[in-house]
Structure formats: structure tokens, C-alpha cells
XYZ file of C-alpha atoms in Angstrom:
325
model
C -11.025 4.506 16.693
C -9.255 2.190 19.080
C -9.521 2.862 22.989
C -5.839 2.915 23.192
C -5.590 5.614 20.534
C -8.397 7.616 22.026
C -6.942 7.597 25.314
C -3.457 8.567 23.933
C -5.000 11.530 21.894
C -4.430 14.486 24.542
C -0.774 13.232 24.672
C -0.058 12.409 21.369
C 2.708 15.041 20.836
C 4.441 14.353 24.066
C 4.400 10.596 23.470
C 6.111 10.944 20.181
C 8.822 13.503 21.681
C 8.969 10.870 24.587
C 10.027 8.023 22.251
C 13.012 10.166 20.689
C 14.317 10.936 24.343
C 13.878 7.310 25.375
C 15.876 6.301 22.641
C 18.678 8.596 23.422
C 18.302 7.646 27.362
C 19.148 3.925 26.253
C 22.141 4.722 24.207
C 25.583 3.328 24.839
C 29.001 3.119 23.198
C 28.824 -0.519 22.968
C 27.582 -1.852 19.784
C 25.999 -4.959 21.146
C 23.971 -3.118 23.766
C 22.542 -0.653 21.089
C 21.687 -3.654 18.815
C 19.798 -5.150 21.742
C 18.235 -1.792 23.146
C 17.210 -1.214 19.280
C 15.561 -4.715 19.248
C 13.635 -3.664 22.536
C 12.415 -0.313 21.275
C 11.273 -1.616 17.901
C 8.935 -4.190 19.734
C 7.431 -1.829 22.407
C 3.755 -2.667 23.754
C 0.921 -0.284 24.039
C 3.176 2.283 26.253
C 0.546 2.536 29.332
C 3.204 3.645 31.733
C 4.574 6.777 30.001
C 0.922 7.347 28.909
C -0.190 7.405 32.447
C 2.607 9.764 33.422
C 1.738 12.400 30.709
C -1.989 12.096 31.307
C -1.624 12.568 35.210
C 0.748 15.564 34.745
C -1.401 17.381 32.417
C -4.685 16.557 34.295
C -3.084 17.983 37.704
C -1.251 21.079 36.224
C -3.919 22.047 33.654
C -1.967 20.884 30.526
C 1.630 21.720 31.520
C 4.573 19.290 31.070
C 8.091 19.862 31.526
C 11.566 18.302 30.837
C 10.941 16.255 34.517
C 7.596 14.842 33.040
C 9.748 13.356 30.133
C 12.593 12.164 32.321
C 9.939 10.654 34.664
C 8.340 8.725 31.753
C 11.753 7.596 30.606
C 12.839 6.353 34.132
C 9.919 4.313 34.733
C 9.964 2.665 31.174
C 13.922 2.128 31.316
C 13.042 0.457 34.820
C 9.887 -1.370 33.717
C 12.023 -3.024 30.589
C 14.633 -3.922 32.686
C 12.090 -5.512 35.112
C 10.734 -7.591 32.093
C 14.221 -8.498 30.686
C 15.031 -10.000 33.911
C 11.439 -11.585 34.444
C 11.948 -13.413 31.176
C 15.362 -14.949 32.386
C 13.582 -15.980 35.825
C 10.545 -17.584 34.099
C 12.670 -19.213 31.560
C 10.522 -17.424 28.812
C 11.427 -17.527 25.203
C 8.527 -15.163 24.074
C 7.701 -11.580 24.911
C 4.666 -9.957 23.056
C 4.970 -12.606 20.342
C 8.608 -11.810 19.774
C 11.758 -13.852 20.885
C 12.665 -12.636 24.343
C 16.007 -11.399 24.758
C 17.275 -14.439 26.806
C 16.218 -16.320 24.046
C 18.127 -14.566 21.291
C 21.237 -13.380 23.304
C 21.421 -16.099 26.369
C 20.654 -15.471 29.997
C 24.015 -13.971 30.873
C 23.611 -11.100 28.236
C 20.053 -10.861 29.275
C 20.764 -10.223 33.102
C 23.477 -7.736 32.039
C 21.365 -5.760 29.611
C 18.606 -5.655 32.565
C 21.312 -4.310 34.977
C 22.292 -1.722 32.335
C 18.808 -0.359 31.846
C 18.078 -0.294 35.583
C 21.419 1.842 36.087
C 20.531 4.090 33.237
C 17.350 4.811 34.884
C 18.617 5.527 38.423
C 21.319 7.782 36.557
C 18.972 9.642 34.423
C 17.139 10.837 37.887
C 20.556 11.592 39.503
C 22.296 13.473 36.851
C 19.294 15.811 37.094
C 18.802 16.118 41.015
C 15.424 14.246 40.514
C 15.618 12.953 43.887
C 11.855 12.812 44.419
C 11.286 10.945 41.322
C 14.229 8.467 42.053
C 12.439 7.565 45.395
C 9.165 7.022 43.862
C 10.710 4.730 41.295
C 13.000 2.726 43.885
C 10.230 2.191 46.193
C 8.405 0.766 43.288
C 11.192 -1.739 42.267
C 11.654 -2.688 46.112
C 8.082 -3.585 46.303
C 7.879 -5.405 43.003
C 10.504 -7.766 44.090
C 9.126 -8.338 47.663
C 5.638 -9.066 45.701
C 7.359 -11.830 43.774
C 9.076 -13.358 46.472
C 5.912 -13.339 48.856
C 4.141 -15.113 45.780
C 6.683 -17.599 45.542
C 6.784 -18.332 49.219
C 2.910 -18.564 49.376
C 2.715 -20.607 46.563
C 4.655 -23.507 48.216
C 1.977 -23.638 50.961
C -1.211 -22.653 49.218
C -2.124 -20.647 52.136
C -3.024 -17.465 50.892
C -5.596 -15.580 52.432
C -7.655 -12.649 50.707
C -5.748 -10.024 52.439
C -2.299 -11.498 51.524
C -3.600 -11.910 47.614
C -4.290 -7.988 47.904
C -0.767 -7.500 49.464
C 0.831 -9.541 46.675
C -0.905 -7.788 43.533
C -0.355 -4.497 45.166
C 3.262 -4.916 45.181
C 3.953 -6.979 42.283
C 1.437 -5.284 39.777
C -0.322 -2.213 41.243
C 2.758 -0.427 42.659
C 4.460 0.255 39.380
C 1.145 2.076 38.074
C 0.907 3.858 41.092
C 4.642 4.884 40.398
C 3.875 6.145 36.964
C 0.799 8.410 38.161
C 2.626 9.767 41.189
C 5.698 10.458 38.933
C 3.261 12.446 36.452
C 2.085 14.607 39.555
C 5.492 15.066 41.233
C 7.009 16.024 38.016
C 4.879 19.132 37.675
C 3.736 19.628 41.331
C 6.503 18.339 43.371
C 4.962 18.740 46.945
C 1.181 18.678 46.379
C -1.179 16.318 47.844
C -1.749 15.194 44.084
C 1.354 13.011 44.502
C -0.003 10.879 47.236
C -3.404 11.030 45.638
C -2.431 9.977 42.150
C -0.308 7.395 43.857
C -3.504 5.916 45.394
C -5.374 6.184 42.042
C -2.872 4.138 39.848
C -2.575 1.645 42.924
C -6.520 1.049 42.756
C -6.353 0.791 38.605
C -3.371 -1.672 39.188
C -5.476 -3.860 41.747
C -8.478 -3.982 39.194
C -6.039 -4.620 36.293
C -4.814 -7.911 38.094
C -7.965 -9.045 39.082
C -8.924 -8.879 35.369
C -6.031 -10.746 34.281
C -6.897 -13.422 37.048
C -10.553 -13.588 35.251
C -8.800 -14.445 32.020
C -7.809 -17.753 33.553
C -11.257 -19.078 33.718
C -12.264 -18.124 29.956
C -13.750 -15.479 28.536
C -16.590 -15.187 25.924
C -14.056 -13.718 23.294
C -11.064 -16.320 24.228
C -13.749 -19.088 24.612
C -12.169 -22.066 26.466
C -10.470 -21.462 29.651
C -6.689 -21.494 29.941
C -6.216 -22.856 33.735
C -2.506 -21.516 33.276
C -2.705 -20.076 36.952
C -3.611 -23.402 38.139
C -0.864 -25.248 36.475
C 1.411 -22.740 37.967
C -0.020 -23.098 41.296
C -0.893 -19.474 41.614
C -3.554 -18.453 44.197
C -5.861 -15.979 42.557
C -8.930 -14.250 43.853
C -11.809 -16.659 42.387
C -9.892 -19.837 43.857
C -9.303 -18.095 47.138
C -12.948 -17.045 47.417
C -14.058 -20.651 46.586
C -11.575 -22.075 48.878
C -13.121 -19.959 51.954
C -16.599 -21.014 50.992
C -15.878 -24.809 50.690
C -16.093 -27.781 53.073
C -12.939 -28.972 54.494
C -13.368 -32.027 52.160
C -13.709 -30.032 49.202
C -10.893 -27.659 50.277
C -8.578 -30.818 50.718
C -9.833 -31.809 47.330
C -8.762 -28.549 45.542
C -5.548 -28.181 47.394
C -4.360 -31.652 46.488
C -5.619 -30.897 42.722
C -3.617 -27.722 42.622
C -0.213 -29.144 44.456
C -0.225 -32.812 42.915
C -2.524 -32.854 39.651
C -1.876 -29.378 38.180
C -0.667 -30.831 35.072
C -3.684 -33.076 34.596
C -5.942 -31.300 32.217
C -9.156 -32.910 33.125
C -8.409 -32.441 37.057
C -7.706 -28.533 36.065
C -10.798 -28.314 34.514
C -12.665 -29.698 37.087
C -10.835 -27.122 39.589
C -12.318 -24.628 37.290
C -16.053 -25.608 37.180
C -15.646 -25.898 41.083
C -14.567 -22.100 41.490
C -17.418 -21.145 38.889
C -19.992 -23.135 41.169
C -18.742 -21.696 44.013
C -19.413 -17.904 42.819
C -15.628 -17.211 42.601
C -15.911 -15.243 39.232
C -18.813 -13.238 40.343
C -17.072 -12.382 43.538
C -13.964 -11.213 41.758
C -15.738 -9.197 39.250
C -17.517 -7.336 42.184
C -14.166 -6.712 44.140
C -12.461 -5.577 40.598
C -15.556 -2.906 40.006
C -14.967 -1.765 43.607
C -11.637 -0.657 43.040
C -12.468 0.545 39.551
C -14.997 2.832 41.213
C -12.749 4.091 43.873
C -10.466 5.130 40.970
C -12.783 7.093 39.172
C -14.062 9.015 42.572
C -10.362 10.288 43.020
C -10.579 11.577 39.346
C -13.638 13.766 39.969
C -11.839 15.919 42.305
C -9.980 17.239 39.221
C -11.791 19.697 36.887
C -13.265 18.202 33.571
C -10.532 18.016 30.868
C -9.579 16.080 27.895
C -6.349 14.377 30.215
C -9.256 13.534 33.027
C -11.461 11.750 30.526
C -8.635 9.829 28.889
C -7.796 8.639 32.423
C -11.259 7.942 33.074
C -11.196 6.027 29.591
C -8.161 3.932 30.926
C -9.734 2.987 34.092
C -12.767 1.877 32.107
C -10.439 -0.339 29.657
C -8.753 -1.790 32.342
C -11.698 -3.775 33.274
C -13.365 -4.204 30.029
C -10.432 -5.209 28.014
C -10.718 -8.600 26.092
C -7.052 -9.833 26.567
């Protein structure tokens, strides 16, 4: 059985019902919109985010979920989908999970409007049901994601990222949405409990480990084979590179920064930078930090009684750092 199917097992029924409710949440009186949202729904990914919502809700409440849990999962998926649609416009990307992106098929103007529509649908789903606590969780996540993206753009121009700033960027860009999923799950069943903040921290730690794993793929993987160097081409400062720069001479540092800034399209030069990062122990350091985040996340789970839901979340934490793509 694939790991994802195994993780999903204890919430399979909830996920099936969620898909129906999610489709309803997306529906509109405009035929064009329905055509586009139908296209989006049929090309869904692994649906990790709703899975987090249901698994956490069931773990903290001994197996209970309610209508708020379904709404929370729908809100997070609506808003996440909105950000993906907008991201593809910003990045001028024509593909998403191997399919054409919305902007590639329907042009930028429509893609931006569809993103806005999904965002407002998500907000209204919370407001119409007085789920103001859930709305606050998700709104904070959206604000942080935007700030994280802009912080990364600002820093990429100067390539002066410290390890601390890097953690700030990935905490906001990647980890905040997973943190929101986990705290939403807890808040949907136990609104004023400690579990809400605890699960937020848990989600954040997983998100941090997830992003560092993504950074490592840029340097190649035994399954993928050759390194991609895409982050270097896009002038993204990732943890292996930051560590290598912090442990290099003034001359080496100048050469790396010059390579990333001015020769990032030169394949030979990019490969030299990749080799330099490996020689400086950048990959080992990133793996070490990733495993520290993973272990911290597992310690939080140990506070909860053993259950199939906790087991699935433990599997998820391990899958995040062991995945091959």
C-alpha cells in the first residue's frame, strides 16, 4: 500500500464526504466559473491539507469530527487553491501537476478573477457559519504567505540571507499553511483548548522540514539522479547554499555570489556551485536541521494517546522527509 493511502486510511470516509462538500462550496451561477472549478477539482493532488485537518481533529477529540471540521477543510482547500492559481500567474507558469494551469488555458485576467472568487468563497464559508476563530487562523496564514513571498523576492535581489532570515521565509511561505491546517483541525472540535496552539506548532515544524527537503532535491537525489540547480538559476538562497557561504573564505563567497547573480544560466557554472555546496557540507547540514524539525514534531505527538490518527500523523511526519519527489 502506498504511504499516502496508508496515512489516509483512518479518515477515508471523511475525505469522501469532504470532496462532495468541497464541490458544493465551489459552485457558482456562472457557467464559465463552474467549468474552470470543475477542471481544478478533477486535477487535485494528494490533498494533504484536508487530510491534516481531519487527522488532527480526530486525534485531539478521540475520533470525533463535526460540520466545522468539514468547513475548515473546505476553507483551507479553497484558499490554498486560490493561492496556487495566483502563483501560476505570478510565475508565468503554464503547467501545474503535469496539467495546463488556469492561466495557460484561460489567460491571466480570468485566472486572477478565479483566484479572487475562490478566496472570497472561502472567507464567506466561515463568515456565513460564524466560524470566526477558523477565519482568523486562515487569514493569518494568507497574510504570512504573502509576506514570506515578498521577503524572499526582496532578499533574492541582494543575496544577503542569513540562516535566521531563511527560516523566517520558509516559516511564512510554506510552514504557515500546514500550521493553519493543523490548528484548524484542533479548533474545529476543541475551540479553546491548548491543542489549537500545540497543533499549530506541530504543523509549522512539519512545514519547515518539508521545505528543507524540497531544497535538497535541487542538489540531486539517488532516485532523480542528476541535480537540477533550478533554485540557483532562480537566485533562490536555500539552506545548503547559505551554510556553504557561511563556511567559506571571502574569495569563495565572492565567487559563489557572482555565479548566482551573473552566471546562473551557465550550466557549467551552476554545476560548479552545486559541487562547492556539497564539498562544504551544505547537504549534511540541511539534512541535520530537517531531522531536528522532524523530531520536534514527533515529540509533540507523543503527548496524545496512541490512536490510528496519531499513527497516521507520525507516518506523515516521516513521509515528509523520506519522500522521493
